Coordinates of C-alpha atoms in Angstrom, one line a residue:
X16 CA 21.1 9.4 -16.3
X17 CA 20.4 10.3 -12.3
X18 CA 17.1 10.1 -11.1
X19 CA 16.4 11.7 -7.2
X20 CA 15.0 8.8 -4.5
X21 CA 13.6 9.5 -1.3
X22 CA 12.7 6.9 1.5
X23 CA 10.0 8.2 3.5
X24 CA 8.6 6.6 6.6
X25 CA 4.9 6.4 6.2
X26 CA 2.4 6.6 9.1
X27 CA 4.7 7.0 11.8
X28 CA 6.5 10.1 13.6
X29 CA 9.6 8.2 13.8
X30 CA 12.2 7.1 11.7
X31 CA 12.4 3.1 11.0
X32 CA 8.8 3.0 12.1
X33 CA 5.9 2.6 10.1
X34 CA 6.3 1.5 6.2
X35 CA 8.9 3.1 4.0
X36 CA 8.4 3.7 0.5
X37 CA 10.8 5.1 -2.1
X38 CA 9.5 8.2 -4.3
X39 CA 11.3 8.3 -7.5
X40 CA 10.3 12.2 -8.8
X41 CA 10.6 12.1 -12.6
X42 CA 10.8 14.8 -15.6
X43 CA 9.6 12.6 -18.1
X44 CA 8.0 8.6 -18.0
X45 CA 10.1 5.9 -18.4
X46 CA 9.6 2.4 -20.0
X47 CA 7.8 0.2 -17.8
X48 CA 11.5 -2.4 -18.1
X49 CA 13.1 0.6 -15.9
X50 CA 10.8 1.1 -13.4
X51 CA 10.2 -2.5 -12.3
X52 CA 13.5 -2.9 -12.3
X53 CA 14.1 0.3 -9.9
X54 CA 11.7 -1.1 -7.9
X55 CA 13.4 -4.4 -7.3
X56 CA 16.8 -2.5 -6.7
X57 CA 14.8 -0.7 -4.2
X58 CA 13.1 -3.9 -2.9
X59 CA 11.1 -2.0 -0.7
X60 CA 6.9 -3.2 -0.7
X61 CA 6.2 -0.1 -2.9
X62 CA 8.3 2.6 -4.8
X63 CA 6.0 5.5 -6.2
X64 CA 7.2 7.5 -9.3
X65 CA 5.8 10.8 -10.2
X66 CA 5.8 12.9 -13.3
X67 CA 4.2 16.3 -12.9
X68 CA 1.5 17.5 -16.0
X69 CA 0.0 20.7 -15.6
X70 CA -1.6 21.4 -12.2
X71 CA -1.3 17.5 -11.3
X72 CA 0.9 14.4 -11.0
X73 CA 0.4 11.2 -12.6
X74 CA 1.2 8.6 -10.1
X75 CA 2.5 5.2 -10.4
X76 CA 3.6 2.2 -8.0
X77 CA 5.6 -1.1 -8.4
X78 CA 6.2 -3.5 -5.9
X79 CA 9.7 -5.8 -6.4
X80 CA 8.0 -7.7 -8.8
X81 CA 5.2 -6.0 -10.5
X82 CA 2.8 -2.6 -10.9
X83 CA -0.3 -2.5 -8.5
X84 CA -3.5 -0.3 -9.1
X85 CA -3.5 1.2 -5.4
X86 CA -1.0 1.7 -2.6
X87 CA -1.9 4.1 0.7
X88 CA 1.6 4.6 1.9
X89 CA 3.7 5.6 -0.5
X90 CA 0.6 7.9 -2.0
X91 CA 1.3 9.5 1.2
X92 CA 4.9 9.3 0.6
X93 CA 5.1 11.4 -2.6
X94 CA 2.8 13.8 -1.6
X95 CA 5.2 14.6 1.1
X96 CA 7.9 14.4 -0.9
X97 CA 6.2 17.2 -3.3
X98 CA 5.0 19.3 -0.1
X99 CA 8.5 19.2 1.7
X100 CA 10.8 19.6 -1.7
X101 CA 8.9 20.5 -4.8
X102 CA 5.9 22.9 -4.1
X103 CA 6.3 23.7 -0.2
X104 CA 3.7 26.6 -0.8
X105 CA 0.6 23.9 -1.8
X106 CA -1.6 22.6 0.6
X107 CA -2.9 19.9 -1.5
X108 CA -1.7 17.4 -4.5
X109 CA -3.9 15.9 -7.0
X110 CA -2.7 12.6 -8.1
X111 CA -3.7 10.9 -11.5
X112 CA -3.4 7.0 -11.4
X113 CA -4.3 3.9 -12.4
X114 CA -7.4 4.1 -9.8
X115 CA -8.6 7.6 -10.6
X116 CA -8.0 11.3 -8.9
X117 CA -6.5 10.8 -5.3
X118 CA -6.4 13.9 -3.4
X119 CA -3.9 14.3 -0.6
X120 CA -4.1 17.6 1.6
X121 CA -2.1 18.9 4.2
X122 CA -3.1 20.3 7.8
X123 CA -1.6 23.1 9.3
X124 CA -0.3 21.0 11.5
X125 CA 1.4 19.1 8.7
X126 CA -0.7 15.9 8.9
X127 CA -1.8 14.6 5.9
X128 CA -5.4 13.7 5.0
X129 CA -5.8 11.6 1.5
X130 CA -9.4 10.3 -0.3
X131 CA -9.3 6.7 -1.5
X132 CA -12.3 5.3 -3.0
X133 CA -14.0 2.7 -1.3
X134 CA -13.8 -1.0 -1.9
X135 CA -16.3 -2.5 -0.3
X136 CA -15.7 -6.5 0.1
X137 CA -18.6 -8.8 -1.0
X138 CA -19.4 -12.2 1.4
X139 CA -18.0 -15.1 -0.4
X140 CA -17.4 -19.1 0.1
X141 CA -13.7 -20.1 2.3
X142 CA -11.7 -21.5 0.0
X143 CA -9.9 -24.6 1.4
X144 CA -6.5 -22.9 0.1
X145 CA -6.8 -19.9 2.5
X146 CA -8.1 -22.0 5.5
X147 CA -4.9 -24.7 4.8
X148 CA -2.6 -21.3 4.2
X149 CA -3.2 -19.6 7.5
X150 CA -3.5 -22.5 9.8
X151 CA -6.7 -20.9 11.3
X152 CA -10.6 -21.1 10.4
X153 CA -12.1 -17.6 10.3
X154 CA -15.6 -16.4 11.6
X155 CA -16.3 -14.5 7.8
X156 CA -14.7 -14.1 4.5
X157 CA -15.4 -11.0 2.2
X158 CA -13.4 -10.6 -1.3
X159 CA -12.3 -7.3 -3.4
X160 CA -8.9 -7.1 -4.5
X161 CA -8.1 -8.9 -1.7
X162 CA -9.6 -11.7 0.8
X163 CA -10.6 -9.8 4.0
X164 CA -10.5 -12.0 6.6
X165 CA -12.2 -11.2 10.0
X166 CA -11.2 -13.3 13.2
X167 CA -12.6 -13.1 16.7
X168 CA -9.4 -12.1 18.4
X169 CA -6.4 -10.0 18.5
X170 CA -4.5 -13.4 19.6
X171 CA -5.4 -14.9 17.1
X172 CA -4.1 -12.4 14.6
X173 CA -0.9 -12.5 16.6
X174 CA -0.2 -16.3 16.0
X175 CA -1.1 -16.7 12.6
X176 CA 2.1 -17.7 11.0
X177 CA 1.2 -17.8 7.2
X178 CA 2.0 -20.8 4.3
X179 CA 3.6 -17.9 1.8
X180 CA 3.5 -20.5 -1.2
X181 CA -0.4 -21.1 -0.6
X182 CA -1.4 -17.6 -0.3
X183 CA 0.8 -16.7 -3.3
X184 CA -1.3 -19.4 -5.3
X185 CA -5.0 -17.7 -4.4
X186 CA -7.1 -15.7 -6.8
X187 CA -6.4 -12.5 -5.4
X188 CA -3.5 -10.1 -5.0
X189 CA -3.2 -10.1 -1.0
X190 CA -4.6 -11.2 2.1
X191 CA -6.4 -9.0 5.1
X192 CA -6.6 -10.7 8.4
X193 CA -8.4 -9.0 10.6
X194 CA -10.0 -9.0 14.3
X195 CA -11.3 -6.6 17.1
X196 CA -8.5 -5.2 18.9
X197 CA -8.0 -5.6 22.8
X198 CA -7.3 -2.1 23.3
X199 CA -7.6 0.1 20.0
X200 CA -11.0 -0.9 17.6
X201 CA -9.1 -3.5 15.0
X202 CA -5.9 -4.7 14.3
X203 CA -4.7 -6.2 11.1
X204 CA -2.0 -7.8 9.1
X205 CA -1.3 -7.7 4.7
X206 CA 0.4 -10.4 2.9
X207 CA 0.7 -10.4 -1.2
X208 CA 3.3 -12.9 -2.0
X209 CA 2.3 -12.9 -5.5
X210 CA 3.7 -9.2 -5.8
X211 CA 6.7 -9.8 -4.2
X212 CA 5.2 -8.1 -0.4
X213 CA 4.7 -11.3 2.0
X214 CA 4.0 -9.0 4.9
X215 CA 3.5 -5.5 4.5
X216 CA 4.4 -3.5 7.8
X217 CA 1.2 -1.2 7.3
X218 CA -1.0 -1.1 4.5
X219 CA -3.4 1.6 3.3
X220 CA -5.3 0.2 0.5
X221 CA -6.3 -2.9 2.9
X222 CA -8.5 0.0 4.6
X223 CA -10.4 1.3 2.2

């Protein structure tokens, strides 16, 4: 049996920049045995497999170690993969996953736009196990899937070298860290050491 893979470099212009994902395009599904254990062959922070039903494509994503519900990036990823090698005449892919319909459209200047749905974080208490895991006290907390946490600085951001065994023992999948940037609006970082990502180069489903 041969199954196609792509890697595709995700938010970036450039090769080896931004965050790769593999797109695995497939006629039929597979069990789930296979694909997790594609995924850890690929050992890549997401690999995206597609299987195309009617006018749109079921979508699915698996980290090293396990299936997640939402992943920006390698979204993207296979809806370039469809635009570039599959259907270069559409100008926009409807995905069906484990989150609902994501809609990914492409520009005439080949940019692609995608709708996530929102997920807005609720204020909650600091756990002691996120304060002791990234070394630093934060000005605010807010939980979804994740911990969002929001510093005061892009410094501090910078420095924060975090306790992956700590973090992989929270009540969450991953971990935000946030602050205002010094010259762009924010910057942030993603870790999820429970699903086998402890830094993800850029993540889109920490932004929605």
């Amino acid at each position: 049996m041969g199954i196609q893979i792509f890697q595709v470099d995700a938010f970036t212009k450039h090769v080896f920049k931004g965050n790769p994902a593999a797109v695995c395009p497939l006629n039929e599904w597979l069990g789930d045995y296979i694909l997790q254990k594609i995924a850890a062959e690929n050992n890549l922070s997401e690999t995206a497999f597609f299987v195309k039903k009617n006018d749109i494509y079921e979508l699915r994503w698996f980290t090293p170690k396990t299936e997640v519900d939402l992943c920006g990036h390698a979204t993207l990823a296979a809806a370039f993969v469809i635009f570039n090698f599959f259907e270069d005449s559409l100008h926009s892919v409807t995905f069906e996953t484990m989150s609902g319909k994501l809609v990914v459209e492409k520009e005439e200047t080949d940019l692609l736009f995608m709708d996530f749905p929102s997920r807005r974080g609720q204020p909650c208490d600091l756990p002691e196990e996120l304060i002791r895991a990234l070394g630093e006290e934060p000005a605010e907390v807010f939980l979804s899937r994740d911990y969002l946490v929001v510093y005061e600085s892009e410094n501090q951001i910078k420095r924060i070298n975090p306790n992956m065994d700590l973090l992989e023992k929270l009540d969450s999948l991953g971990v935000i860290i946030t602050a205002p940037g010094d010259e762009v609006d924010f910057v942030s970082r993603f870790f999820a050491p429970k699903v086998g990502v402890p830094e993800d180069p850029v993540t889109g489903s920490a932004h929605c």
